[in-house]
CSV table of C-alpha atoms in Angstrom, one decimal:
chain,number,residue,atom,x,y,z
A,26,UNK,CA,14.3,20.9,0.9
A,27,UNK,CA,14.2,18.9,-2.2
A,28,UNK,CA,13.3,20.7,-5.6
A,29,UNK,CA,9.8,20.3,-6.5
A,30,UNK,CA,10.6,17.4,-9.4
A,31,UNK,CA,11.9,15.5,-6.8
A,32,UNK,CA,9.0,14.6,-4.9
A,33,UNK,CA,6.0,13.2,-6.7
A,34,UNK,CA,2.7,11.9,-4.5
A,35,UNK,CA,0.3,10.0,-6.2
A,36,UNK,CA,-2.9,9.6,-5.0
A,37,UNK,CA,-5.9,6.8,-6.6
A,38,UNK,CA,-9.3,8.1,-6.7
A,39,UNK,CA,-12.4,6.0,-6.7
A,40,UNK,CA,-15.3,8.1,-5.6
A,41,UNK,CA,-13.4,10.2,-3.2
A,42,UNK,CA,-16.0,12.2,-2.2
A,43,UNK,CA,-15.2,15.4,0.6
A,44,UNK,CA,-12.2,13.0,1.8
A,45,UNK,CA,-10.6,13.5,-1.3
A,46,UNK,CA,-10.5,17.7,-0.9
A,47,UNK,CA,-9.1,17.2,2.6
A,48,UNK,CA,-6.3,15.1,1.3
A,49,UNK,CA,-5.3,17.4,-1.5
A,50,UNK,CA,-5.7,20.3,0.7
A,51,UNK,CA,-2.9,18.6,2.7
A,52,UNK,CA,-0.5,17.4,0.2
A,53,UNK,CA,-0.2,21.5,-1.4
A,54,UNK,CA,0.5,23.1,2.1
A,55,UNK,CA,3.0,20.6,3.0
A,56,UNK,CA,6.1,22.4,3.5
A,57,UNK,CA,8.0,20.2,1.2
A,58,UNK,CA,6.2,20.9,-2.4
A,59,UNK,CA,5.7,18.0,-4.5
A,60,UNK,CA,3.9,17.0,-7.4
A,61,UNK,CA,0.6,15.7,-7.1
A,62,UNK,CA,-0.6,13.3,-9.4
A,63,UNK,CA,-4.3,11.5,-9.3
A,64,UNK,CA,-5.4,8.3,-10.8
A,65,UNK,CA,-8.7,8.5,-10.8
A,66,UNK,CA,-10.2,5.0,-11.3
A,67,UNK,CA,-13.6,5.9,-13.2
A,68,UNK,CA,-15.3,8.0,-10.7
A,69,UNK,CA,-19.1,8.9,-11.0
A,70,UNK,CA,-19.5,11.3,-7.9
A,71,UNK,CA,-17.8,14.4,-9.1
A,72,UNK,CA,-14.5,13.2,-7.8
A,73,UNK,CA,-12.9,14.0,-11.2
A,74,UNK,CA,-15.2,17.9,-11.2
A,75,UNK,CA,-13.8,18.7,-8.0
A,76,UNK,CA,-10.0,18.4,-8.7
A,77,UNK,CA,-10.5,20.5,-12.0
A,78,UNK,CA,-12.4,23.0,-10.2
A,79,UNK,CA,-10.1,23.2,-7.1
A,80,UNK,CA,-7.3,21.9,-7.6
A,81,UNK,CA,-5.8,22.7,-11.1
A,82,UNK,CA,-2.2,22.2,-10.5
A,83,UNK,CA,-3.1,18.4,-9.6
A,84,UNK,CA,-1.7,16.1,-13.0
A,85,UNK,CA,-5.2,14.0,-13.5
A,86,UNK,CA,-5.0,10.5,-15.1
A,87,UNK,CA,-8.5,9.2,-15.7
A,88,UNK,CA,-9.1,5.8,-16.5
A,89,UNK,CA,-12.8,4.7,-18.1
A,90,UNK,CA,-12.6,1.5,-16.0
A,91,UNK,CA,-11.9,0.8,-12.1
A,92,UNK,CA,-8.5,-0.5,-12.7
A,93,UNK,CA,-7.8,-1.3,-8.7
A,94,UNK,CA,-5.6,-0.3,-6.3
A,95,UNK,CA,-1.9,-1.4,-7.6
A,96,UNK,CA,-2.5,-1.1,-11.4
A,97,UNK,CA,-3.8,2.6,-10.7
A,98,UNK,CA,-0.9,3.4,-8.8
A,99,UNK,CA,1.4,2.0,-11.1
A,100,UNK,CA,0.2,4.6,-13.6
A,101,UNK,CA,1.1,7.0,-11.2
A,102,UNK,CA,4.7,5.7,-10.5
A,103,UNK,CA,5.6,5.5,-13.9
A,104,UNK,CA,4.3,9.2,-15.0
A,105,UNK,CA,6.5,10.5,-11.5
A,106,UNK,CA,9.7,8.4,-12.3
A,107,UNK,CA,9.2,9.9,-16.1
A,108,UNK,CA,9.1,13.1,-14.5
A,109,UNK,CA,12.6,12.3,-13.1
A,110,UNK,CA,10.8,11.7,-9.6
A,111,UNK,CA,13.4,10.8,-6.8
A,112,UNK,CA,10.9,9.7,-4.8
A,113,UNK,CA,7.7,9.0,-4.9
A,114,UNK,CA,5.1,9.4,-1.8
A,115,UNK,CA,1.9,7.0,-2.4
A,116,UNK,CA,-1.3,8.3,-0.2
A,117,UNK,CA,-4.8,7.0,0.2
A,118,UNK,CA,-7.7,9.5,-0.6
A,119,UNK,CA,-8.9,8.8,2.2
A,120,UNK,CA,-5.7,10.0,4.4
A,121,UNK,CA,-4.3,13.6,5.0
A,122,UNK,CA,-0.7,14.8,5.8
A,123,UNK,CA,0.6,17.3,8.5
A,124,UNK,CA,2.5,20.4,7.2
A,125,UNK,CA,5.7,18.6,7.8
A,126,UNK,CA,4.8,15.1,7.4
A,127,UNK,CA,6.7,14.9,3.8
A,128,UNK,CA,9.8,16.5,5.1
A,129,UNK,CA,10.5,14.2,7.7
A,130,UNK,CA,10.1,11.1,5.1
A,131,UNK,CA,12.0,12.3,2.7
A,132,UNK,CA,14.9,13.3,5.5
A,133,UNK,CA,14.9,10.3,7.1
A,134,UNK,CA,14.9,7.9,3.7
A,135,UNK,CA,18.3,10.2,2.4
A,136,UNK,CA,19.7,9.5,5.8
A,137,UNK,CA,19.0,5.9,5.8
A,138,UNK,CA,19.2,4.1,1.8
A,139,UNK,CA,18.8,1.0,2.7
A,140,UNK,CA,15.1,1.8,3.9
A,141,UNK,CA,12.9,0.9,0.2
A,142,UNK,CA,9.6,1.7,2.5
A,143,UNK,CA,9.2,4.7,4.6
A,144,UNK,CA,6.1,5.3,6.3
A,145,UNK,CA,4.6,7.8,9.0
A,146,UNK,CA,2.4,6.9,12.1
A,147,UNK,CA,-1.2,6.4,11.1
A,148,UNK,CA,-3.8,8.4,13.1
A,149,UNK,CA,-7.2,8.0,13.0
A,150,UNK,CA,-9.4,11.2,11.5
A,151,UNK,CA,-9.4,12.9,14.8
A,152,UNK,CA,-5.9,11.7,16.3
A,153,UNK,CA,-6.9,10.5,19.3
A,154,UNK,CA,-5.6,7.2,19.0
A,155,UNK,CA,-3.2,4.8,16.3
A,156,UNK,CA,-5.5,3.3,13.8
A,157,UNK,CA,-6.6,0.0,14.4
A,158,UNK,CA,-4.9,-1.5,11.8
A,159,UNK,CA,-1.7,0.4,12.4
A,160,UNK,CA,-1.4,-0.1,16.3
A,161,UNK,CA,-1.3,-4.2,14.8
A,162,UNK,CA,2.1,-3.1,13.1
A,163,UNK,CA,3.6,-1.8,16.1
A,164,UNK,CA,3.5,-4.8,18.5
A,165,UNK,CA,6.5,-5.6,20.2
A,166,UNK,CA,7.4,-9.2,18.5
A,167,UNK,CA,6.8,-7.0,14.7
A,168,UNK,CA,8.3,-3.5,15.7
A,169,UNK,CA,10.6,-4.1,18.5
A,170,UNK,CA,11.8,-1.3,20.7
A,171,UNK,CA,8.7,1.4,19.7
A,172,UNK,CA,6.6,0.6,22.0
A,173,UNK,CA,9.4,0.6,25.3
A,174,UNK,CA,10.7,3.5,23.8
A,175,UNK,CA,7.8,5.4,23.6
A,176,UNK,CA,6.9,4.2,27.2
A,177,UNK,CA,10.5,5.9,28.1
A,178,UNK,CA,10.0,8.8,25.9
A,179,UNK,CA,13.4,8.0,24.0
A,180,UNK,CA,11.9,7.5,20.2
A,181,UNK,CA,14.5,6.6,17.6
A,182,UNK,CA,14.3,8.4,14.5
A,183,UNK,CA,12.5,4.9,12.5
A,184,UNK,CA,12.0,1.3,13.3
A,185,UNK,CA,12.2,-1.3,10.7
A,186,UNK,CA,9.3,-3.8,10.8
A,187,UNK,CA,8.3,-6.5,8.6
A,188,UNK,CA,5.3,-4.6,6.6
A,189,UNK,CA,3.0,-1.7,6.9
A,190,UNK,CA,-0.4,-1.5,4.9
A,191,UNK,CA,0.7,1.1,1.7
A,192,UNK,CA,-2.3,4.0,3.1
A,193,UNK,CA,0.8,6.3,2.6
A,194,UNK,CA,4.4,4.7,1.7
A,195,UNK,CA,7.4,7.3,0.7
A,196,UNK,CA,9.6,5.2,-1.7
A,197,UNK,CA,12.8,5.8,-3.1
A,198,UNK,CA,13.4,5.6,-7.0
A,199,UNK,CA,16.5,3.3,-6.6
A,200,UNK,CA,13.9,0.7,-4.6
A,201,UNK,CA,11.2,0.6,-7.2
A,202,UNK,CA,13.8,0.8,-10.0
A,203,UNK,CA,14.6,-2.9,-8.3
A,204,UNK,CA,12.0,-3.8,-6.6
A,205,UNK,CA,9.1,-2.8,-9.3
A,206,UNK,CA,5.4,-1.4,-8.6
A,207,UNK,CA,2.3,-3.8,-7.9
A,208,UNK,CA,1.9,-6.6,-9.1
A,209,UNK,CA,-1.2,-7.0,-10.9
A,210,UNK,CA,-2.7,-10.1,-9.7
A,211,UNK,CA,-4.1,-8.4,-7.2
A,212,UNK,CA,-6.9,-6.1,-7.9
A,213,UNK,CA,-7.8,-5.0,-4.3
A,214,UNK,CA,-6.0,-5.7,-1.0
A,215,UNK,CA,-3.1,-7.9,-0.7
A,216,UNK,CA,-0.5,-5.8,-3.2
A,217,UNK,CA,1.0,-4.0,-0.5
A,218,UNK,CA,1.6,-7.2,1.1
A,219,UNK,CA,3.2,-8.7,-1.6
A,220,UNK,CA,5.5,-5.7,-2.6
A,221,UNK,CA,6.8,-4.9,1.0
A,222,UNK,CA,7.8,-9.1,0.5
A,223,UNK,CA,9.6,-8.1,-2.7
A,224,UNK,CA,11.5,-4.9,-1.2
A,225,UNK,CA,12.8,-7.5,1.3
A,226,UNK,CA,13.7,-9.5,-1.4
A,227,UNK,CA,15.8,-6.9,-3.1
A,228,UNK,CA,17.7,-6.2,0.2
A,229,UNK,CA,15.7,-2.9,1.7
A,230,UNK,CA,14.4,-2.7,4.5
A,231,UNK,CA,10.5,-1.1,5.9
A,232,UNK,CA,10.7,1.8,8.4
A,233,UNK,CA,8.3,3.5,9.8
A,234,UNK,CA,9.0,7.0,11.4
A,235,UNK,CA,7.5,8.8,14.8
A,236,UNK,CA,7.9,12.1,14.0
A,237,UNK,CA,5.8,11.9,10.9
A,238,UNK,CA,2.1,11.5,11.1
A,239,UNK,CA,-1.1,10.9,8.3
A,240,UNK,CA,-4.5,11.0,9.8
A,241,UNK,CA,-6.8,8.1,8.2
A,242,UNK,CA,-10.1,8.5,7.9
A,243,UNK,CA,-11.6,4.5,7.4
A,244,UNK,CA,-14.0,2.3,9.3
A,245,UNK,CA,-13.8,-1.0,11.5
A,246,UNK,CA,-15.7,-3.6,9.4
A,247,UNK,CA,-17.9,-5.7,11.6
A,248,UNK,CA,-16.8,-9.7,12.1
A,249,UNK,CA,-18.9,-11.5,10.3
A,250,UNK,CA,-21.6,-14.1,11.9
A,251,UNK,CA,-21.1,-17.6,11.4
A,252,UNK,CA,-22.9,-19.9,8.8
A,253,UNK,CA,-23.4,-16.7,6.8
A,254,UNK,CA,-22.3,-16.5,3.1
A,255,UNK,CA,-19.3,-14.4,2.5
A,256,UNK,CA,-19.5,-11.3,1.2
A,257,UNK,CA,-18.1,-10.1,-2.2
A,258,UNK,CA,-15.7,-8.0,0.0
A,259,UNK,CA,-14.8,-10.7,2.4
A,260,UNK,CA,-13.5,-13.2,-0.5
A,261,UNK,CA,-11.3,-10.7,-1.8
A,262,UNK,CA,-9.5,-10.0,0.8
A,263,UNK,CA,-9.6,-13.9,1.3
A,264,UNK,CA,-8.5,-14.4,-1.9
A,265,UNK,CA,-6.0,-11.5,-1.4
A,266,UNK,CA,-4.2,-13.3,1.5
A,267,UNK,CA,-3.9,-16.3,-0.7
A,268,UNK,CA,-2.2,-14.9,-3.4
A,269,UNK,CA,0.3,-12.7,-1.6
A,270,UNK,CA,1.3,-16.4,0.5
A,271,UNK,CA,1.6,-18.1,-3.1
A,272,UNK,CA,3.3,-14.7,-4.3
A,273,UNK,CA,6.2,-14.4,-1.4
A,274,UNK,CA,9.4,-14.7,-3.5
A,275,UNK,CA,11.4,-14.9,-0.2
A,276,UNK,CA,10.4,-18.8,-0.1
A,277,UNK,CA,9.5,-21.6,-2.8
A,278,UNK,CA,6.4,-21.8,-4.3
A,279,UNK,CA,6.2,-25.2,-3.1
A,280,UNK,CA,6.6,-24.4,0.5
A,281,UNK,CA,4.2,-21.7,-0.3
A,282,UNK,CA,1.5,-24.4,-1.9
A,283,UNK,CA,1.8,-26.5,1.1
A,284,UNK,CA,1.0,-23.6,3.6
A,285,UNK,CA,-1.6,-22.3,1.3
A,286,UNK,CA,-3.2,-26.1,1.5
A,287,UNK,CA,-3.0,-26.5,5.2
A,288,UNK,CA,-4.3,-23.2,5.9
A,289,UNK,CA,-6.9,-24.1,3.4
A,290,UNK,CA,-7.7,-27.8,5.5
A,291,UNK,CA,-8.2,-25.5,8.7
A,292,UNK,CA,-10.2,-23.1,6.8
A,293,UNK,CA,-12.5,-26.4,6.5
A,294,UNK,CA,-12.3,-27.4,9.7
A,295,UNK,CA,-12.7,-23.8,11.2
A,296,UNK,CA,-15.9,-21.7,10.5
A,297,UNK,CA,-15.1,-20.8,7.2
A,298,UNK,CA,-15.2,-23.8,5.8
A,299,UNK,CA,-19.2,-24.2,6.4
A,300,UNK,CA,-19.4,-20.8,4.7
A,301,UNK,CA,-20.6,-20.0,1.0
A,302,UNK,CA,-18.1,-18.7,-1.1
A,303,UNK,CA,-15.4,-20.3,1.0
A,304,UNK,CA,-14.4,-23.1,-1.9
A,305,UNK,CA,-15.1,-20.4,-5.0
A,306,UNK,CA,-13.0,-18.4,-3.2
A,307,UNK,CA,-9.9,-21.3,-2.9
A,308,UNK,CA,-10.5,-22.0,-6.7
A,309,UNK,CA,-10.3,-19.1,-8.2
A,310,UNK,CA,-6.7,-19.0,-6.1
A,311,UNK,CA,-5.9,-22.2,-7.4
A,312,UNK,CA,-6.8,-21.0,-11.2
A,313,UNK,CA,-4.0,-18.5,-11.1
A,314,UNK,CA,-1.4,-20.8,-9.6
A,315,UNK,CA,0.9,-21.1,-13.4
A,316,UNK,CA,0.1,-17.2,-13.7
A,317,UNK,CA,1.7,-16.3,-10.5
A,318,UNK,CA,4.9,-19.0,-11.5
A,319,UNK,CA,5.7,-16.7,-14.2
A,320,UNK,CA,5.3,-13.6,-12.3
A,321,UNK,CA,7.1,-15.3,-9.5
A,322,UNK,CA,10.2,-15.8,-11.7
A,323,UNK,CA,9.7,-12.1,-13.0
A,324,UNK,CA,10.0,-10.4,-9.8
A,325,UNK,CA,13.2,-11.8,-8.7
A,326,UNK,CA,14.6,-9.9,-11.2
A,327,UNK,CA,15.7,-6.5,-10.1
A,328,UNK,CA,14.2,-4.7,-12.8
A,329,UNK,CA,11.4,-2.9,-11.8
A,330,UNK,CA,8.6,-5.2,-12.4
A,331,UNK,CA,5.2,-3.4,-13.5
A,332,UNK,CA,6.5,-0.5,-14.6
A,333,UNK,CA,8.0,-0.9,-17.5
A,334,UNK,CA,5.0,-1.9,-19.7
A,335,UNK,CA,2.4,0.3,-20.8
A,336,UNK,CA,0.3,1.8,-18.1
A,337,UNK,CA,-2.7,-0.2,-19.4
């Protein structure tokens, strides 16, 4: 069992409501302790109330402004490597831990350092089934061998796969020491995308692990009807997949820009294309083209991009 300094988990808050107490709740009866940290990202729910009131061991980090997903956990990172964190486990608010979930991570990342992401299986809120997202992860031509093995009842103790969403990631100091924290270009959706490209990069490698388990507690959104104008939401995470293509330092940028532009011609052709929003969307993409250059160039270097600055 590692010593309490060793394991930070950092959670970001943004209205966490009763999910949030469930999550804490798990995190201090794991059976490895760690320290818990919470970014809360300007909540006006009594998010912030509830963790002084219940949990008073949590370290709170209030921001006045919604700073997003990455750049809130990057505040987080930097207070647990600071704290002399060895590793550092990132969890939504919206996800809980077994007892023994922690344990297993952090075993199986000191038997194995050339994993940078280590992950559990992600359950939905009652575990009856893999969340929908996660289940995507697991296909045979992206995690080959887990779903034979399973069928066989022979389970490794990880499989490596390309990328798993960051709802709850145990990374190892030496990894984001190299590798860096989120990049801030992305304010919602798309950063774990583009930092599981850049731990590739940097020569780790993503493993997910059976024994461990989080339970996540999120919705199916609806597909949307054709002809209809995109949503706020929808154009993020549009915009989101964009940027993480243009962002992948494991090719050019100029094989990048020329996928990103004939995805962008079948955009028109497809659905999408007819939709409002579509070409604001594509713009404000092709507005932060020089931006990401420069960050391009800056996360090549193994030097911990993002968390070296100032948290804000």
């Amino acid at each position: 069992m590692p010593r309490p300094a060793a394991l930070w988990a950092v959670v970001v808050c943004y209205n966490g409501g009763p999910l949030l107490r469930n999550c804490l709740e798990s995190l201090f009866r794991s059976t490895t302790p760690a320290t818990v940290v919470v970014v809360d990202n300007g909540s006006t729910d009594g998010s912030v109330e509830l963790i002084q009131r219940e949990f008073p061991a949590v370290q709170l980090v209030r921001s006045a402004e919604n700073l997003g997903f990455g750049r809130a956990n990057n505040d987080g990172i930097r207070l647990a490597l600071h704290g002399g964190a060895e590793h550092v486990f990132l969890l939504n608010q919206d996800a809980w831990v077994e007892p023994d979930t922690l344990s297993h991570l952090v075993a199986l990342s000191r038997q194995h350092p050339e994993l940078g992401v280590v992950s559990p299986v992600h359950l939905n809120a009652d575990g009856t089934a893999l969340d929908h997202g996660f289940a995507n992860y697991l296909r045979a031509d992206r995690c080959p061998g887990f779903i034979s093995d399973l069928y066989v009842r022979r389970l490794r103790d990880h499989y490596t796969l390309p990328f798993v969403n960051a709802a709850a990631w145990l990374l190892p100091r030496n990894c984001l020491e190299k590798a860096g924290g989120f990049n801030p270009v992305f304010f919602m959706y798309g950063e774990d995308v583009d930092l599981c490209h850049r731990v590739r990069f940097h020569g780790f490698r993503i493993g997910v692990v059976p024994a461990a388990v989080i339970y996540h507690a999120r919705g199916r959104a609806a597909a949307p009807a054709a002809g209809t104008p995109m949503s706020k939401s929808e154009r993020t995470k549009q915009e989101a997949v964009d940027l993480a293509l243009l962002s992948d330092i494991n090719h050019s940028l100029a094989r990048q820009l020329l996928t990103f532009a004939g995805q962008t011609l079948y955009g028109v052709l497809g659905p999408s294309g007819g939709r409002a929003g579509f070409w604001a969307g594509k713009w404000n993409v092709v507005k932060r083209i020089p931006r990401l250059g420069r960050l391009r160039r800056r996360c090549k270097r193994p030097a911990g991009a993002f968390l070296t600055e100032p948290a804000h």
